[in-house]
PDB file of C-alpha atoms in Angstrom:
ATOM      1  CA  MET Y 164     130.889  80.311  55.142  1.00 54.00           C
ATOM      2  CA  THR Y 165     128.129  82.464  56.655  1.00 58.00           C
ATOM      3  CA  LYS Y 166     125.735  79.493  56.469  1.00 55.00           C
ATOM      4  CA  LEU Y 167     128.217  77.444  58.490  1.00 50.00           C
ATOM      5  CA  LEU Y 168     128.515  80.235  61.060  1.00 53.00           C
ATOM      6  CA  LYS Y 169     124.725  80.453  61.300  1.00 61.00           C
ATOM      7  CA  ASN Y 170     124.512  76.723  61.992  1.00 58.00           C
ATOM      8  CA  LEU Y 171     127.492  76.663  64.355  1.00 54.00           C
ATOM      9  CA  PRO Y 172     125.372  76.833  67.578  1.00 60.00           C
ATOM     10  CA  ALA Y 173     123.215  73.899  66.411  1.00 56.00           C
ATOM     11  CA  ILE Y 174     126.302  71.911  65.421  1.00 55.00           C
ATOM     12  CA  LEU Y 175     127.923  72.563  68.804  1.00 53.00           C
ATOM     13  CA  ILE Y 176     124.772  71.538  70.679  1.00 61.00           C
ATOM     14  CA  CYS Y 177     124.547  68.278  68.690  1.00 49.00           C
ATOM     15  CA  TYR Y 178     128.241  67.605  69.286  1.00 52.00           C
ATOM     16  CA  LEU Y 179     127.997  68.263  73.035  1.00 51.00           C
ATOM     17  CA  GLY Y 180     124.832  66.143  73.318  1.00 50.00           C
ATOM     18  CA  THR Y 181     126.520  63.238  71.538  1.00 49.00           C
ATOM     19  CA  ALA Y 182     129.648  63.598  73.688  1.00 48.00           C
ATOM     20  CA  THR Y 183     127.512  63.570  76.849  1.00 51.00           C
ATOM     21  CA  ILE Y 184     125.681  60.421  75.789  1.00 48.00           C
ATOM     22  CA  MET Y 185     128.936  58.702  74.846  1.00 45.00           C
ATOM     23  CA  ALA Y 186     130.538  59.647  78.177  1.00 51.00           C
ATOM     24  CA  CYS Y 187     127.640  58.127  80.122  1.00 48.00           C
ATOM     25  CA  GLN Y 188     127.785  54.753  78.421  1.00 49.00           C
ATOM     26  CA  ASP Y 189     128.377  51.785  80.726  1.00 57.00           C
ATOM     27  CA  SER Y 190     128.390  53.870  83.919  1.00 85.00           C
ATOM     28  CA  LEU Y 191     124.716  53.511  84.841  1.00 87.00           C
ATOM     29  CA  HIS Y 192     124.251  50.480  87.100  1.00 86.00           C
ATOM     30  CA  TYR Y 193     120.611  50.875  88.116  1.00 88.00           C
ATOM     31  CA  THR Y 194     117.734  53.327  87.965  1.00 89.00           C
ATOM     32  CA  GLU Y 195     114.168  53.157  89.208  1.00 92.00           C
ATOM     33  CA  TYR Y 196     111.356  55.586  89.974  1.00 92.00           C
ATOM     34  CA  LYS Y 197     108.621  54.866  92.527  1.00 93.00           C
ATOM     35  CA  HIS Y 198     105.202  56.408  91.910  1.00 92.00           C
ATOM     36  CA  LEU Y 199     103.569  58.038  94.919  1.00 89.00           C
ATOM     37  CA  PRO Y 200      99.811  57.859  95.454  1.00 85.00           C
ATOM     38  CA  HIS Y 201      97.970  61.167  95.199  1.00 87.00           C
ATOM     39  CA  LYS Y 202     101.234  62.943  94.201  1.00 87.00           C
ATOM     40  CA  GLN Y 203     102.206  63.204  97.878  1.00 88.00           C
ATOM     41  CA  TRP Y 204     105.330  62.066  99.700  1.00 88.00           C
ATOM     42  CA  ASP Y 205     104.636  61.369 103.360  1.00 87.00           C
ATOM     43  CA  SER Y 206     107.570  61.210 105.772  1.00 88.00           C
ATOM     44  CA  ARG Y 207     106.311  57.790 106.902  1.00 87.00           C
ATOM     45  CA  ASP Y 208     106.594  56.485 103.338  1.00 87.00           C
ATOM     46  CA  THR Y 209     109.904  54.641 103.168  1.00 91.00           C
ATOM     47  CA  LEU Y 210     110.796  54.065  99.540  1.00 93.00           C
ATOM     48  CA  ILE Y 211     112.769  50.846  99.121  1.00 94.00           C
ATOM     49  CA  TYR Y 212     114.928  50.100  96.086  1.00 95.00           C
ATOM     50  CA  HIS Y 213     116.452  46.629  95.621  1.00 95.00           C
ATOM     51  CA  ILE Y 214     119.825  47.099  93.957  1.00 92.00           C
ATOM     52  CA  PRO Y 215     121.205  44.392  91.649  1.00 92.00           C
ATOM     53  CA  PRO Y 216     124.531  42.946  92.889  1.00 92.00           C
ATOM     54  CA  LEU Y 217     127.783  44.337  91.551  1.00 90.00           C
ATOM     55  CA  GLN Y 218     130.369  42.096  89.919  1.00 91.00           C
ATOM     56  CA  HIS Y 219     133.255  43.962  91.600  1.00 91.00           C
ATOM     57  CA  ASP Y 220     133.664  46.045  94.766  1.00 92.00           C
ATOM     58  CA  ALA Y 221     133.065  49.679  93.861  1.00 91.00           C
ATOM     59  CA  ASP Y 222     132.152  53.108  95.124  1.00 91.00           C
ATOM     60  CA  ILE Y 223     128.705  53.760  93.699  1.00 90.00           C
ATOM     61  CA  SER Y 224     127.481  57.259  92.955  1.00 92.00           C
ATOM     62  CA  ILE Y 225     123.865  57.647  94.073  1.00 91.00           C
ATOM     63  CA  THR Y 226     121.699  60.498  92.789  1.00 92.00           C
ATOM     64  CA  LEU Y 227     118.162  61.068  94.048  1.00 91.00           C
ATOM     65  CA  GLY Y 228     115.647  62.301  91.492  1.00 90.00           C
ATOM     66  CA  ILE Y 229     112.297  63.847  92.326  1.00 88.00           C
ATOM     67  CA  ARG Y 230     109.633  64.698  89.788  1.00 85.00           C
ATOM     68  CA  CYS Y 231     107.877  67.861  90.880  1.00 81.00           C
ATOM     69  CA  SER Y 232     104.602  69.114  89.504  1.00 78.00           C
ATOM     70  CA  LYS Y 233     104.245  72.754  88.535  1.00 73.00           C
ATOM     71  CA  ASP Y 234     102.508  73.615  91.831  1.00 71.00           C
ATOM     72  CA  PHE Y 235     105.438  72.429  94.012  1.00 75.00           C
ATOM     73  CA  LYS Y 236     106.797  75.656  95.490  1.00 73.00           C
ATOM     74  CA  TYR Y 237     109.651  74.775  97.835  1.00 77.00           C
ATOM     75  CA  GLU Y 238     113.311  75.597  97.353  1.00 81.00           C
ATOM     76  CA  LYS Y 239     114.835  72.402  98.691  1.00 84.00           C
ATOM     77  CA  ILE Y 240     113.988  68.938  99.921  1.00 88.00           C
ATOM     78  CA  VAL Y 241     115.980  67.144 102.605  1.00 90.00           C
ATOM     79  CA  ALA Y 242     115.866  63.361 102.483  1.00 92.00           C
ATOM     80  CA  GLN Y 243     117.649  60.530 104.291  1.00 93.00           C
ATOM     81  CA  ALA Y 244     119.290  57.649 102.412  1.00 93.00           C
ATOM     82  CA  GLU Y 245     120.176  54.353 104.102  1.00 93.00           C
ATOM     83  CA  LEU Y 246     122.130  51.687 102.289  1.00 93.00           C
ATOM     84  CA  ARG Y 247     121.528  48.241 103.765  1.00 95.00           C
ATOM     85  CA  CYS Y 248     123.120  44.863 103.203  1.00 93.00           C
ATOM     86  CA  ASP Y 249     121.693  41.752 104.862  1.00 88.00           C
ATOM     87  CA  SER Y 250     119.389  43.993 106.971  1.00 85.00           C
ATOM     88  CA  LEU Y 251     122.370  45.917 108.421  1.00 90.00           C
ATOM     89  CA  ILE Y 252     122.865  49.610 107.712  1.00 91.00           C
ATOM     90  CA  THR Y 253     126.186  50.003 105.898  1.00 91.00           C
ATOM     91  CA  ALA Y 254     125.828  53.743 105.233  1.00 90.00           C
ATOM     92  CA  ALA Y 255     123.385  56.529 106.059  1.00 91.00           C
ATOM     93  CA  THR Y 256     123.538  60.053 104.723  1.00 90.00           C
ATOM     94  CA  PRO Y 257     121.317  63.087 104.243  1.00 91.00           C
ATOM     95  CA  VAL Y 258     120.491  64.000 100.653  1.00 91.00           C
ATOM     96  CA  ILE Y 259     119.620  67.586  99.759  1.00 88.00           C
ATOM     97  CA  LEU Y 260     117.885  68.571  96.560  1.00 86.00           C
ATOM     98  CA  HIS Y 261     118.023  72.268  95.670  1.00 81.00           C
ATOM     99  CA  LEU Y 262     115.219  73.382  93.397  1.00 74.00           C
ATOM    100  CA  ASP Y 263     115.613  76.386  91.141  1.00 62.00           C
ATOM    101  CA  ASN Y 264     112.949  78.665  92.601  1.00 52.00           C
ATOM    102  CA  ASP Y 265     113.501  81.399  89.980  1.00 51.00           C
ATOM    103  CA  SER Y 266     112.181  79.166  87.213  1.00 46.00           C
ATOM    104  CA  LEU Y 267     109.140  77.874  89.129  1.00 45.00           C
ATOM    105  CA  PRO Y 268     106.486  79.578  86.972  1.00 45.00           C
ATOM    106  CA  PHE Y 269     108.210  78.187  83.886  1.00 44.00           C
ATOM    107  CA  ARG Y 270     108.917  74.681  85.220  1.00 47.00           C
ATOM    108  CA  HIS Y 271     107.742  71.926  82.949  1.00 51.00           C
ATOM    109  CA  PRO Y 272     105.125  69.740  84.674  1.00 52.00           C
ATOM    110  CA  ASN Y 273     106.738  66.688  86.275  1.00 53.00           C
ATOM    111  CA  SER Y 274     110.260  67.977  85.667  1.00 63.00           C
ATOM    112  CA  ASP Y 275     113.104  66.127  87.373  1.00 75.00           C
ATOM    113  CA  CYS Y 276     115.053  67.733  90.222  1.00 81.00           C
ATOM    114  CA  LEU Y 277     118.306  65.905  90.962  1.00 86.00           C
ATOM    115  CA  SER Y 278     120.479  65.825  94.055  1.00 89.00           C
ATOM    116  CA  THR Y 279     124.233  66.127  94.063  1.00 88.00           C
ATOM    117  CA  PRO Y 280     125.646  62.600  93.646  1.00 91.00           C
ATOM    118  CA  ILE Y 281     126.752  60.844  96.839  1.00 91.00           C
ATOM    119  CA  SER Y 282     129.446  58.182  96.776  1.00 92.00           C
ATOM    120  CA  LEU Y 283     128.868  55.020  98.832  1.00 89.00           C
ATOM    121  CA  PRO Y 284     131.007  51.837  98.905  1.00 91.00           C
ATOM    122  CA  MET Y 285     129.421  48.537  97.878  1.00 92.00           C
ATOM    123  CA  LYS Y 286     130.868  45.026  97.935  1.00 93.00           C
ATOM    124  CA  ALA Y 287     130.535  42.599  95.046  1.00 92.00           C
ATOM    125  CA  ASN Y 288     127.860  39.880  94.948  1.00 93.00           C
ATOM    126  CA  ARG Y 289     125.956  41.206  97.975  1.00 93.00           C
ATOM    127  CA  PRO Y 290     122.238  42.050  98.189  1.00 92.00           C
ATOM    128  CA  TYR Y 291     121.785  45.785  98.860  1.00 94.00           C
ATOM    129  CA  THR Y 292     118.689  47.859  99.391  1.00 94.00           C
ATOM    130  CA  LEU Y 293     118.464  51.629  99.457  1.00 94.00           C
ATOM    131  CA  ARG Y 294     115.825  53.153 101.735  1.00 94.00           C
ATOM    132  CA  ILE Y 295     114.779  56.780 101.167  1.00 94.00           C
ATOM    133  CA  THR Y 296     112.594  58.954 103.415  1.00 92.00           C
ATOM    134  CA  HIS Y 297     112.144  62.703 103.495  1.00 91.00           C
ATOM    135  CA  SER Y 298     113.054  64.741 106.595  1.00 88.00           C
ATOM    136  CA  MET Y 299     110.920  67.808 106.007  1.00 87.00           C
ATOM    137  CA  ARG Y 300     108.738  69.351 108.726  1.00 85.00           C
ATOM    138  CA  LEU Y 301     105.938  69.886 106.223  1.00 82.00           C
ATOM    139  CA  ASN Y 302     104.116  66.610 105.808  1.00 84.00           C
ATOM    140  CA  PRO Y 303     103.090  65.320 103.367  1.00 88.00           C
ATOM    141  CA  LEU Y 304     104.922  67.035 100.529  1.00 87.00           C
ATOM    142  CA  ASP Y 305     102.344  67.765  97.832  1.00 88.00           C
ATOM    143  CA  GLY Y 306     103.164  67.898  94.135  1.00 86.00           C
ATOM    144  CA  ILE Y 307     105.627  64.993  94.025  1.00 88.00           C
ATOM    145  CA  PRO Y 308     104.345  62.169  91.814  1.00 89.00           C
ATOM    146  CA  CYS Y 309     107.620  60.171  91.673  1.00 90.00           C
ATOM    147  CA  VAL Y 310     110.889  59.657  93.537  1.00 92.00           C
ATOM    148  CA  GLY Y 311     113.748  57.781  91.921  1.00 92.00           C
ATOM    149  CA  ILE Y 312     117.386  56.863  92.168  1.00 93.00           C
ATOM    150  CA  PHE Y 313     120.279  56.667  89.725  1.00 91.00           C
ATOM    151  CA  LEU Y 314     123.277  54.491  90.607  1.00 91.00           C
ATOM    152  CA  GLU Y 315     126.449  54.910  88.605  1.00 91.00           C
ATOM    153  CA  ARG Y 316     129.812  53.183  88.818  1.00 83.00           C
TER     154      ARG Y 316
END
């Protein structure tokens, strides 16, 4: 019995990890990371993601992911997301990523920082693109090797 109690935290972690993976099945529609030259994101760099068409109309949850190197020292990043269909803007919204500044000295190199998901409507069988730029006064942002998106149904 004591051996089971000793292993209980490991068992719970495995169970929760498996449950998380199972819950995420079939919800991811698209993901892609763009690599930035010189690990810098310039405000003039518009990152364009071509989104595969949906089979049904849906509200898509969009999460922005930024890989930050260990020397990136800012607390948040403000970006702008534009969803376009047939060259027309169908939605535009700011995206804010809050970075955990307390763990900066311990941050794993190239760790992912994720935004809060944003819900945007998309129609079926239409060609969409998502355009991302940053809106920070500091330019360029050093220590960012990649910027990506996650789209979930």
